């Protein structure tokens, strides 16, 4: 059942994506078939579990999609909107199933309302039931040349058993009965087996018939006419050419089940079971199994199946086999087991670090070599284990197509979504938790960022607003950007609102980033009106809090009148990083290695200079580099050494120096959370356990940069 639920959700996602694409541009035949197949598979799988309420609901939607496939009705925007509601409702039905809840009245009422909406597109739709799952369809005929039978009629080739008259049956009576299923267009009587007159037996049937027959009956029904004379007779029934395309379409739309060729051909209706048995019997009539021809060739030689249909069936078999092979190479693993693996790898790293430390103290060459080899292997295992949790962010981005569509309709704005960087991978936990903050940023950009059409026209912008989602790697981090071409943020308005609320002083000097960051304060809003979506100042503070919980940051870049970009910077993984160990006094600290650019010695002229300030500056090859003393920042007592070092770090486009006592080198670091009591300390992102058992704090470089900037601004403000 769990597999069914997972499969259902995946199919609904693909169905929704295809519907949204169909809304933007006319849907291709392949896209429509994909939507139909998704509904068909959901219905079929639900039927296997006896979920009649799901079967009956999806059946109606499937019937409508069948009409779309047959070009009887267009997949226009109103129908797409209705089908999207159907997707939502199926998801709701599955959710009830997942929670082991019986469908309540509200849910069933919702089903009835949607079914009523769907029934408008239908006429004389038979009531569905779980027992009639594989519902096939009758498509209108369409011409397709290049086949042996090039008419729109069935072609029947009859060679009756020569004893048919002797057995008391009249061959012509069967042909007359054939007329009850359709119209016999023409008959050609074959007399090639007639013997000379003096050798003719009046009780022997020498005649054959080539019949052109027009009928909507299927092949099995036509074949059943000759059930009583089948024995000893040669009866070939070839479909009209228009049927061939229908058979091929049916074969292509079949579920990806592992079926044999004969089963495929029978299921699509081009072959009867009797014809298959005859073909198999003919296949066995060889001296050795090695001489047996493939059943497809046998059926073609017997003229019971068209080569093009056999080829389509073989292609279907190959496609199913490829899918099965691909699925066989993938396994679903419980995320908790992956978490357990990561934790064990973390413990392995700590133990390996301890062994390396002992080897260094003992200074035994063989031990040093062994621990070095183990460390390399541990690092490889760590990277492999972490890669297991990496997933593309494309799945999360795709969900916003629906969000943008629905919110645009609600706001009455025309907004298009552009997505790039879907292949960018990041930790599964991060992907799961970033969805809500992204949703809020997207809705906020659409509501407050992108202007109404009349305003955009007045400002010389395209009527259609653009919202962009992008993801990419940068300096060991993942950057996710939400940008729009709307009006941008008004710094003066934000500043005035912050003063009005008492968040800042009127004469306070703030950088552009600090002003923008005020919108993340709880309850802060500059919206002139409150809407259903936003404007109450609730949400942006939660956005920042959720992102910071992922050890990420959010930055804002905006140009008034041109648009704004929310840039979220996230770590690749939350569990294990490469770190750079430094010491200040008796305390150890780890700086994330991917943020370290270089290490330099603090110039003697700077050592102890301005030590009373948290922030100061040095000349780094002509570049002004602000630095912050960890000793001062964390109030560590004791005298600093005569020679201090500066670890130059970069986060985004900002650089800063961190002054420390000693540089200890690189190490693998297992990040452990600080806990509720200590997690509010600015500048610390967690802790780790060193190989010697001591605890080292992990420096939170972004927050430390903010502290440094704030201190610098405070100095400027005090000086002025």
XYZ file of C-alpha atoms in Angstrom:
720
model
C 0.000 0.000 0.000
C 2.845 2.375 0.820
C 4.291 1.767 -2.637
C 0.917 2.623 -4.166
C 0.788 5.886 -2.200
C 4.314 6.864 -3.242
C 3.633 5.937 -6.855
C 0.379 7.897 -6.772
C 2.078 11.033 -5.568
C 4.774 10.742 -8.233
C 2.158 10.252 -10.940
C 0.144 13.211 -9.682
C 3.239 15.388 -9.785
C 3.941 14.416 -13.384
C 0.260 14.842 -14.257
C 0.159 18.309 -12.723
C 3.369 19.338 -14.490
C 1.997 18.157 -17.832
C -1.299 19.998 -17.253
C 0.506 23.220 -16.383
C 2.605 22.881 -19.545
C -0.559 22.291 -21.528
C -1.984 25.506 -20.169
C 1.003 27.518 -21.386
C 1.160 25.994 -24.855
C -0.988 23.572 -26.852
C -0.335 20.138 -25.462
C 1.440 17.663 -27.687
C -0.034 14.249 -28.309
C 2.709 12.773 -26.163
C 1.849 15.097 -23.264
C -1.847 14.246 -23.453
C -1.011 10.561 -23.545
C 1.214 11.028 -20.503
C -1.642 12.669 -18.578
C -4.013 9.896 -19.609
C -1.524 7.173 -18.673
C -1.019 8.706 -15.237
C -4.770 8.686 -14.565
C -5.110 5.200 -16.031
C -2.290 3.832 -13.867
C -3.693 5.407 -10.707
C -7.078 3.911 -11.419
C -5.651 0.509 -12.217
C -3.458 0.410 -9.116
C -6.350 1.584 -6.922
C -8.480 -1.199 -8.339
C -5.902 -3.788 -7.320
C -6.372 -2.670 -3.711
C -10.154 -2.528 -3.969
C -10.270 1.243 -3.516
C -13.541 1.672 -5.342
C -14.076 5.309 -4.333
C -10.756 6.242 -5.972
C -11.456 4.044 -8.994
C -14.879 5.548 -9.591
C -13.619 9.105 -9.253
C -10.548 8.663 -11.463
C -12.597 6.739 -14.021
C -14.664 9.833 -14.831
C -11.546 11.944 -15.205
C -9.989 9.252 -17.356
C -13.051 9.198 -19.603
C -12.742 12.943 -20.149
C -9.037 12.554 -20.908
C -9.906 9.808 -23.350
C -12.089 12.256 -25.247
C -9.192 14.690 -25.251
C -6.955 11.976 -26.684
C -9.454 11.304 -29.416
C -9.662 14.997 -30.274
C -13.344 15.040 -29.357
C -12.809 17.883 -26.900
C -9.913 20.343 -26.576
C -7.684 20.559 -23.531
C -8.492 24.224 -23.059
C -7.687 26.329 -19.970
C -11.052 25.680 -18.233
C -10.545 21.930 -18.587
C -6.916 22.226 -17.414
C -8.131 24.124 -14.348
C -10.716 21.428 -13.670
C -8.137 18.667 -14.125
C -5.779 20.405 -11.707
C -8.583 20.345 -9.140
C -8.993 16.667 -9.918
C -5.273 16.144 -9.220
C -5.638 17.939 -5.899
C -8.645 15.834 -4.988
C -6.908 12.575 -5.871
C -4.028 13.711 -3.672
C -6.546 14.309 -0.891
C -8.041 10.851 -1.366
C -4.558 9.367 -1.151
C -3.811 11.395 1.974
C -6.876 9.927 3.666
C -5.673 6.505 2.658
C -2.211 7.217 4.045
C -3.729 8.302 7.343
C -5.900 5.173 7.399
C -9.005 7.360 7.436
C -12.265 6.463 5.785
C -13.554 9.067 3.310
C -15.860 11.433 5.180
C -18.930 13.208 3.835
C -17.029 16.354 2.900
C -14.548 14.353 0.875
C -17.237 12.386 -0.919
C -19.161 15.577 -1.561
C -16.033 17.060 -3.102
C -15.763 14.004 -5.340
C -19.377 14.402 -6.416
C -18.947 18.090 -7.251
C -15.900 17.437 -9.394
C -17.540 14.463 -11.084
C -20.473 16.693 -11.935
C -18.060 19.178 -13.487
C -16.397 16.420 -15.476
C -19.692 14.955 -16.630
C -20.303 18.123 -18.653
C -17.560 16.926 -20.978
C -19.038 13.445 -21.196
C -22.061 11.896 -22.737
C -23.447 8.456 -21.976
C -20.467 7.541 -19.825
C -20.944 4.064 -18.342
C -20.802 3.846 -14.573
C -17.377 2.770 -13.382
C -16.502 -0.137 -11.150
C -13.322 -1.719 -9.925
C -14.023 -4.861 -11.911
C -13.892 -3.033 -15.236
C -10.491 -1.565 -14.774
C -8.754 -1.964 -18.113
C -11.180 0.247 -19.966
C -10.263 0.319 -23.586
C -11.609 2.867 -26.013
C -12.898 3.141 -29.497
C -11.070 5.870 -31.317
C -12.383 7.371 -34.504
C -10.750 5.866 -37.553
C -7.970 7.716 -39.224
C -6.210 6.777 -42.381
C -2.675 5.407 -42.348
C -1.089 3.958 -45.451
C 1.780 1.610 -46.095
C 0.207 -1.533 -44.657
C -0.830 -4.734 -46.369
C -4.506 -3.959 -45.799
C -5.144 -0.533 -47.227
C -8.882 -0.126 -46.803
C -11.062 1.035 -43.968
C -12.687 -2.388 -43.794
C -11.772 -5.626 -42.126
C -10.331 -8.208 -44.496
C -11.377 -11.808 -43.930
C -9.581 -14.615 -45.708
C -11.560 -17.863 -45.352
C -10.473 -21.314 -46.392
C -13.047 -23.664 -44.892
C -12.309 -27.244 -43.999
C -13.129 -29.331 -47.050
C -15.371 -31.520 -44.842
C -17.491 -28.622 -43.665
C -20.458 -29.651 -45.849
C -20.010 -33.233 -44.902
C -20.243 -32.154 -41.243
C -23.630 -30.614 -41.893
C -22.627 -26.965 -41.947
C -23.134 -24.445 -44.722
C -20.196 -22.007 -45.166
C -22.500 -19.369 -46.642
C -24.602 -19.362 -43.482
C -21.578 -18.110 -41.531
C -21.028 -15.354 -44.040
C -24.690 -14.384 -43.792
C -24.414 -14.359 -39.975
C -21.398 -12.134 -40.349
C -23.824 -9.532 -41.637
C -25.326 -9.193 -38.154
C -22.055 -7.591 -36.985
C -21.657 -5.184 -39.864
C -21.821 -4.908 -43.612
C -20.229 -7.318 -46.068
C -18.866 -4.873 -48.613
C -17.570 -7.368 -51.149
C -16.853 -11.052 -51.573
C -14.358 -12.655 -53.885
C -14.869 -16.389 -54.337
C -11.694 -18.382 -54.806
C -11.859 -21.458 -56.973
C -8.177 -22.295 -57.219
C -8.632 -25.657 -55.467
C -11.497 -26.820 -57.653
C -10.574 -30.196 -59.187
C -11.595 -31.309 -62.651
C -15.303 -31.861 -62.945
C -15.045 -35.635 -63.065
C -12.997 -35.640 -59.863
C -15.244 -33.293 -57.940
C -16.952 -34.581 -54.789
C -20.303 -32.798 -54.216
C -19.895 -33.063 -50.434
C -16.485 -31.418 -50.402
C -16.015 -27.689 -50.013
C -13.462 -26.449 -52.538
C -14.235 -22.718 -52.318
C -12.407 -19.979 -50.481
C -13.604 -16.430 -49.773
C -11.863 -13.065 -49.538
C -14.310 -10.740 -47.785
C -14.211 -7.009 -47.281
C -16.186 -6.352 -44.128
C -17.217 -3.070 -42.526
C -17.873 -3.317 -38.810
C -17.152 -1.679 -35.473
C -16.899 -5.084 -33.811
C -13.530 -6.129 -32.463
C -11.456 -8.962 -33.802
C -12.433 -11.496 -31.170
C -16.124 -10.881 -31.843
C -15.681 -11.351 -35.580
C -13.622 -14.453 -35.012
C -16.313 -15.929 -32.766
C -18.613 -16.144 -35.817
C -16.493 -19.011 -37.117
C -16.057 -20.907 -33.843
C -17.951 -23.948 -35.133
C -15.893 -24.314 -38.308
C -12.490 -23.292 -36.990
C -11.141 -26.811 -36.804
C -9.331 -27.618 -40.008
C -10.102 -24.219 -41.549
C -7.721 -21.379 -42.367
C -9.273 -18.173 -41.119
C -7.302 -14.940 -41.239
C -8.844 -11.721 -40.005
C -6.896 -8.580 -40.802
C -7.899 -5.260 -39.299
C -8.654 -2.195 -41.379
C -5.679 0.055 -41.803
C -7.187 2.678 -39.503
C -7.240 0.102 -36.730
C -3.494 -0.373 -36.924
C -2.761 3.087 -35.586
C -5.300 2.423 -32.870
C -3.599 -0.816 -31.895
C -0.216 0.895 -31.818
C -1.609 3.683 -29.666
C -3.134 1.163 -27.293
C 0.141 -0.712 -27.026
C 2.002 2.498 -26.244
C -0.512 3.526 -23.591
C -0.451 0.216 -21.757
C 0.998 0.157 -18.237
C 4.637 -0.809 -17.980
C 3.886 -4.413 -17.099
C 6.225 -7.217 -17.983
C 4.050 -8.951 -20.619
C 4.960 -11.387 -23.344
C 4.510 -10.451 -26.973
C 1.389 -12.579 -27.441
C -0.220 -11.124 -24.298
C 0.461 -7.610 -25.554
C -1.095 -8.313 -28.938
C -4.140 -9.989 -27.395
C -4.620 -7.178 -24.909
C -4.599 -4.527 -27.612
C -7.110 -6.552 -29.650
C -5.103 -7.235 -32.768
C -4.706 -10.940 -31.985
C -7.152 -13.464 -30.624
C -6.203 -16.137 -28.157
C -7.029 -18.830 -30.722
C -4.692 -17.229 -33.255
C -1.958 -17.120 -30.640
C -2.455 -20.786 -29.807
C -2.338 -21.664 -33.483
C 0.834 -19.649 -33.883
C 2.465 -21.304 -30.877
C 1.495 -24.718 -32.199
C 3.058 -23.848 -35.529
C 6.165 -22.569 -33.759
C 6.597 -25.923 -32.022
C 6.468 -27.879 -35.275
C 10.216 -27.920 -35.772
C 12.755 -30.641 -35.296
C 14.741 -28.829 -32.610
C 13.999 -25.820 -30.405
C 16.917 -23.968 -31.968
C 15.084 -23.868 -35.280
C 11.968 -22.295 -33.813
C 11.214 -18.842 -35.164
C 10.220 -16.001 -32.858
C 6.475 -15.963 -32.334
C 6.258 -12.514 -33.911
C 7.649 -13.826 -37.187
C 5.308 -16.803 -37.068
C 2.251 -14.595 -36.589
C 3.320 -12.305 -39.420
C 3.869 -15.277 -41.736
C 0.380 -16.493 -40.881
C -0.979 -13.033 -41.774
C -2.829 -12.699 -38.488
C -0.912 -9.622 -37.294
C 0.541 -6.691 -39.154
C 4.352 -6.330 -38.983
C 4.063 -2.728 -37.841
C 1.913 -3.771 -34.871
C 4.385 -6.494 -33.913
C 7.191 -3.959 -34.149
C 5.283 -1.578 -31.850
C 4.720 -4.397 -29.360
C 8.407 -5.321 -29.425
C 9.324 -1.662 -28.858
C 6.947 -1.590 -25.903
C 8.554 -4.723 -24.487
C 11.994 -3.176 -24.833
C 10.859 0.076 -23.200
C 9.351 -1.834 -20.269
C 12.504 -3.887 -19.941
C 14.649 -0.736 -19.922
C 12.449 0.827 -17.246
C 12.554 -2.336 -15.158
C 16.331 -2.458 -15.513
C 16.612 1.179 -14.439
C 14.277 0.592 -11.506
C 16.194 -2.519 -10.538
C 19.320 -0.393 -10.190
C 17.539 1.914 -7.736
C 16.317 1.077 -4.281
C 14.233 3.088 -1.867
C 15.959 3.537 1.468
C 14.398 4.781 4.672
C 15.757 8.271 5.372
C 16.240 7.304 9.028
C 18.704 4.628 7.973
C 20.665 7.252 6.037
C 20.672 9.497 9.097
C 21.967 6.612 11.175
C 24.695 5.988 8.603
C 25.731 9.655 8.660
C 25.879 9.588 12.467
C 28.066 6.492 12.416
C 30.348 8.081 9.833
C 30.593 11.075 12.132
C 31.691 8.868 15.018
C 34.167 7.175 12.685
C 35.657 10.550 11.810
C 36.101 11.433 15.480
C 37.678 8.043 16.242
C 39.964 8.341 13.216
C 41.017 11.797 14.334
C 41.842 10.431 17.788
C 43.945 7.633 16.299
C 45.836 10.126 14.136
C 46.552 12.263 17.172
C 47.965 9.297 19.077
C 50.090 8.351 16.059
C 51.528 11.866 15.929
C 52.423 11.732 19.626
C 54.038 8.318 19.342
C 55.838 9.334 16.136
C 55.944 5.759 14.881
C 56.335 5.764 11.072
C 54.278 2.624 10.484
C 51.488 3.857 12.743
C 51.523 7.260 11.067
C 51.289 5.641 7.642
C 48.405 3.413 8.730
C 46.419 6.239 10.294
C 47.018 8.369 7.201
C 45.571 5.620 5.012
C 42.594 5.214 7.342
C 41.975 8.959 7.291
C 41.881 8.981 3.497
C 39.464 6.066 3.441
C 37.275 7.700 6.083
C 37.163 10.863 4.000
C 36.083 8.836 0.961
C 33.402 7.057 2.991
C 32.222 10.412 4.322
C 31.850 11.895 0.848
C 30.050 8.778 -0.400
C 27.686 8.735 2.585
C 26.879 12.422 2.213
C 26.214 12.014 -1.516
C 23.477 9.506 -0.667
C 21.461 12.326 0.854
C 21.942 14.739 -2.032
C 18.872 15.314 -4.201
C 18.213 17.808 -7.020
C 16.197 20.870 -6.094
C 14.278 20.645 -9.366
C 11.423 18.737 -7.721
C 10.904 21.581 -5.234
C 11.094 24.216 -7.955
C 8.531 22.405 -10.113
C 5.905 22.697 -7.389
C 6.027 26.464 -7.735
C 4.546 26.318 -11.219
C 1.237 25.548 -9.595
C 1.760 28.139 -6.857
C 2.515 30.875 -9.384
C -0.455 29.862 -11.511
C -2.938 29.887 -8.633
C -1.627 33.029 -6.946
C -1.548 34.893 -10.291
C -5.192 34.031 -10.826
C -6.060 35.087 -7.286
C -4.249 38.416 -7.638
C -5.481 39.059 -11.167
C -1.908 39.480 -12.390
C -0.259 37.870 -15.384
C 2.995 36.399 -14.103
C 5.334 33.911 -15.739
C 7.756 31.694 -13.861
C 11.272 31.045 -15.116
C 13.254 28.224 -13.528
C 16.943 27.454 -13.859
C 19.463 25.367 -11.954
C 16.995 22.533 -11.279
C 19.828 20.007 -11.377
C 21.603 21.609 -8.415
C 21.850 19.102 -5.581
C 21.717 19.716 -1.860
C 21.021 17.782 1.289
C 17.628 16.067 1.424
C 16.832 17.652 4.782
C 17.559 21.102 3.375
C 15.362 20.442 0.336
C 12.472 19.383 2.564
C 12.757 22.374 4.884
C 13.399 25.080 2.314
C 9.996 24.618 0.669
C 8.006 26.733 3.131
C 10.384 29.734 3.184
C 10.545 29.670 -0.601
C 6.763 29.568 -0.849
C 6.471 32.644 1.333
C 9.108 34.540 -0.643
C 7.444 33.629 -3.935
C 3.984 34.689 -2.759
C 5.407 37.901 -1.293
C 7.171 38.786 -4.541
C 3.976 38.199 -6.510
C 1.787 40.150 -4.134
C 4.031 43.114 -3.231
C 6.842 42.969 -5.790
C 5.263 42.604 -9.202
C 2.953 45.469 -10.047
C -0.567 45.230 -11.568
C -0.719 45.298 -15.369
C -1.801 48.957 -15.631
C 1.060 50.109 -13.416
C 3.573 48.033 -15.376
C 2.352 49.531 -18.649
C 2.606 53.024 -17.199
C 6.204 52.281 -16.165
C 7.100 50.965 -19.593
C 7.387 47.352 -18.496
C 5.964 44.252 -20.199
C 2.428 43.483 -19.107
C 3.486 40.018 -18.027
C 5.552 40.045 -14.858
C 8.445 37.647 -14.443
C 9.377 35.665 -11.397
C 12.631 33.712 -11.473
C 13.836 30.785 -9.399
C 17.491 29.912 -9.716
C 19.928 27.661 -7.873
C 23.697 27.280 -8.217
C 26.877 26.495 -6.315
C 29.079 29.241 -4.926
C 32.138 28.753 -2.708
C 30.946 25.479 -1.224
C 27.436 26.789 -0.648
C 24.149 26.526 -2.480
C 22.581 29.771 -3.607
C 18.842 29.913 -4.217
C 17.520 33.124 -5.696
C 13.945 34.365 -5.881
C 13.864 37.425 -8.105
C 11.162 39.491 -9.736
C 10.968 42.411 -12.160
C 8.567 44.338 -9.958
C 8.875 47.660 -8.200
C 11.705 46.705 -5.829
C 12.063 47.683 -2.170
C 11.745 51.316 -1.118
C 14.571 51.998 1.349
C 13.158 55.301 2.550
C 9.756 53.776 3.205
C 11.282 50.864 5.128
C 13.475 53.215 7.164
C 10.549 55.499 8.015
C 8.393 52.536 9.029
C 11.176 51.174 11.253
C 11.531 54.567 12.952
C 7.757 54.731 13.402
C 7.765 51.335 15.098
C 10.724 52.250 17.292
C 13.030 49.629 15.791
C 15.723 52.207 14.994
C 16.516 55.788 15.839
C 15.796 58.542 13.280
C 19.466 59.535 13.149
C 20.799 55.987 13.060
C 23.163 55.172 10.209
C 22.385 51.865 8.516
C 23.841 50.216 5.475
C 21.601 49.332 2.574
C 21.608 45.669 3.607
C 20.691 46.540 7.182
C 17.740 48.608 6.007
C 16.498 45.801 3.780
C 16.952 43.298 6.607
C 14.428 45.264 8.677
C 11.645 43.585 6.717
C 12.575 40.371 8.510
C 11.649 41.885 11.875
C 8.528 40.336 13.445
C 5.355 42.166 12.459
C 7.160 44.525 10.066
C 5.264 45.450 6.920
C 5.171 48.406 4.557
C 2.158 47.134 2.663
C -0.545 49.736 2.173
C -3.252 47.111 2.240
C -3.642 43.700 3.772
C -4.512 40.919 1.343
C -5.301 37.257 1.714
C -1.714 36.479 0.840
C 0.404 38.920 2.783
C 0.656 42.386 4.226
C 0.246 41.624 7.922
C 3.989 41.435 8.562
C 3.702 37.816 9.536
C 5.964 35.417 7.776
C 9.223 37.108 6.796
C 10.606 36.726 10.308
C 9.661 33.041 10.118
C 11.385 32.837 6.745
C 14.642 34.115 8.182
C 14.334 31.947 11.273
C 13.775 28.803 9.180
C 16.699 29.614 6.907
C 18.992 30.327 9.838
C 17.943 27.019 11.363
C 19.482 25.437 8.280
C 22.699 27.398 8.947
C 21.823 29.579 5.998
C 21.450 33.291 5.406
C 19.178 35.428 3.294
C 20.264 38.607 1.550
C 18.248 41.159 -0.355
C 19.285 43.035 -3.431
C 16.912 45.544 -4.873
C 16.751 48.344 -7.376
C 13.772 50.634 -6.930
C 11.477 50.359 -9.925
C 13.367 47.427 -11.463
C 12.865 44.517 -9.086
C 14.277 42.661 -6.121
C 16.212 39.466 -5.496
C 16.077 37.360 -2.362
C 19.299 35.364 -2.182
C 19.350 32.383 0.140
C 22.744 30.902 0.902
C 22.715 27.402 2.324
C 25.400 24.891 3.278
C 25.744 21.818 1.091
C 25.179 19.561 4.039
C 24.155 19.947 7.643
C 26.162 17.128 9.161
C 29.848 16.972 8.299
C 32.162 19.617 6.876
C 35.863 20.186 6.270
C 37.054 22.628 8.868
C 40.122 24.697 9.766
C 41.145 24.431 13.425
C 42.424 27.513 15.246
C 43.117 28.246 18.890
C 42.666 31.304 21.049
C 44.033 30.907 24.595
C 42.959 27.480 25.748
C 39.889 27.397 23.485
C 39.643 25.720 20.084
C 37.501 26.940 17.178
C 36.704 25.512 13.761
C 36.222 27.758 10.738
C 34.417 26.127 7.750
C 37.230 25.422 5.307
C 35.252 26.396 2.213
C 35.086 29.963 3.560
C 38.817 30.236 4.284
C 40.764 32.062 1.564
C 44.186 32.371 3.177
C 46.015 32.820 6.464
C 48.482 35.630 7.137
C 50.383 36.885 10.121
C 48.908 39.964 11.739
C 51.331 42.818 11.064
C 53.343 43.708 14.132
C 52.155 47.275 13.826
C 48.608 46.022 14.230
C 49.227 43.569 17.046
C 47.568 44.944 20.120
C 46.630 48.073 18.158
C 43.048 49.136 18.739
C 42.637 45.996 20.781
C 39.789 47.650 22.579
C 37.674 47.483 19.433
C 36.007 44.381 18.103
C 36.613 45.524 14.554
C 39.594 47.046 12.864
C 41.230 47.075 9.462
C 44.465 46.004 7.805
C 45.909 46.583 4.376
C 45.795 43.292 2.511
C 47.782 43.907 -0.649
C 46.059 47.209 -1.227
C 42.654 45.991 -0.097
C 41.052 47.244 3.103
C 40.247 44.147 5.145
C 38.217 44.497 8.319
C 39.104 42.016 11.018
C 37.626 40.813 14.279
C 39.516 39.440 17.261
C 38.052 36.176 18.536
C 39.756 36.776 21.903
C 37.860 40.019 22.318
C 34.633 38.759 20.788
C 34.347 35.781 23.135
C 35.878 37.633 26.114
C 38.760 35.164 26.555
C 41.069 36.204 29.368
C 44.845 36.170 29.234
C 47.458 37.965 27.188
C 47.584 37.364 23.426
C 50.811 35.921 22.011
C 53.387 38.215 20.547
C 52.611 37.013 17.038
C 48.947 36.672 16.064
C 47.449 35.289 12.866
C 44.606 36.387 10.626
C 42.324 33.860 8.936
C 40.884 35.608 5.880
C 37.363 34.350 5.213
C 34.855 35.126 2.478
C 31.092 34.798 2.497
C 29.358 35.854 -0.678
C 31.146 38.942 -1.936
C 32.270 40.034 1.535
C 35.637 39.382 3.152
C 36.772 39.609 6.734
C 39.764 38.651 8.853
C 39.493 36.639 12.065
C 42.431 37.187 14.438
C 43.474 34.050 16.327
C 46.457 32.910 18.383
C 47.446 29.730 16.558
C 46.683 27.964 13.287
C 46.272 24.207 13.849
C 45.377 22.958 10.350
C 42.572 21.224 8.493
C 40.312 18.526 9.910
C 37.056 16.774 9.201
C 34.349 18.158 11.431
C 31.148 16.570 12.637
C 28.717 19.381 13.399
C 26.662 18.926 16.536
C 23.898 21.340 17.562
C 24.356 23.536 20.603
C 20.971 22.882 22.120
C 18.176 25.267 23.040
C 20.077 27.048 25.831
C 23.105 28.059 23.771
C 21.769 28.247 20.236
C 21.120 31.992 20.482
C 24.816 32.840 20.833
C 25.825 34.969 17.866
C 28.900 33.813 15.995
C 28.658 30.126 16.954
C 27.039 27.590 14.624
C 27.544 24.452 16.692
C 30.323 22.409 18.203
C 32.438 19.417 17.404
C 34.510 16.906 19.340
C 38.205 16.772 18.522
C 40.333 13.664 18.390
C 41.739 14.422 21.846
C 38.228 14.553 23.290
C 38.133 18.330 23.655
C 35.238 20.406 22.397
C 35.747 23.003 19.667
C 33.182 25.635 18.750
C 32.298 26.086 15.082
C 32.511 29.696 13.970
C 29.407 31.043 12.247
C 31.151 33.306 9.752
C 28.029 35.041 8.318
C 26.709 36.125 11.696
C 30.187 37.168 12.765
C 30.409 39.377 9.673
C 27.108 40.971 10.591
C 28.458 41.630 14.081
C 31.557 43.252 12.606
C 29.515 45.420 10.235
C 27.172 46.432 13.018
C 30.116 47.359 15.239
C 31.699 49.385 12.431
C 28.444 51.246 11.775
C 28.070 51.910 15.481
C 31.570 53.427 15.557
C 30.736 55.667 12.597
C 27.442 56.651 14.180
C 29.099 57.474 17.516
C 31.822 59.451 15.775
C 29.289 61.528 13.891
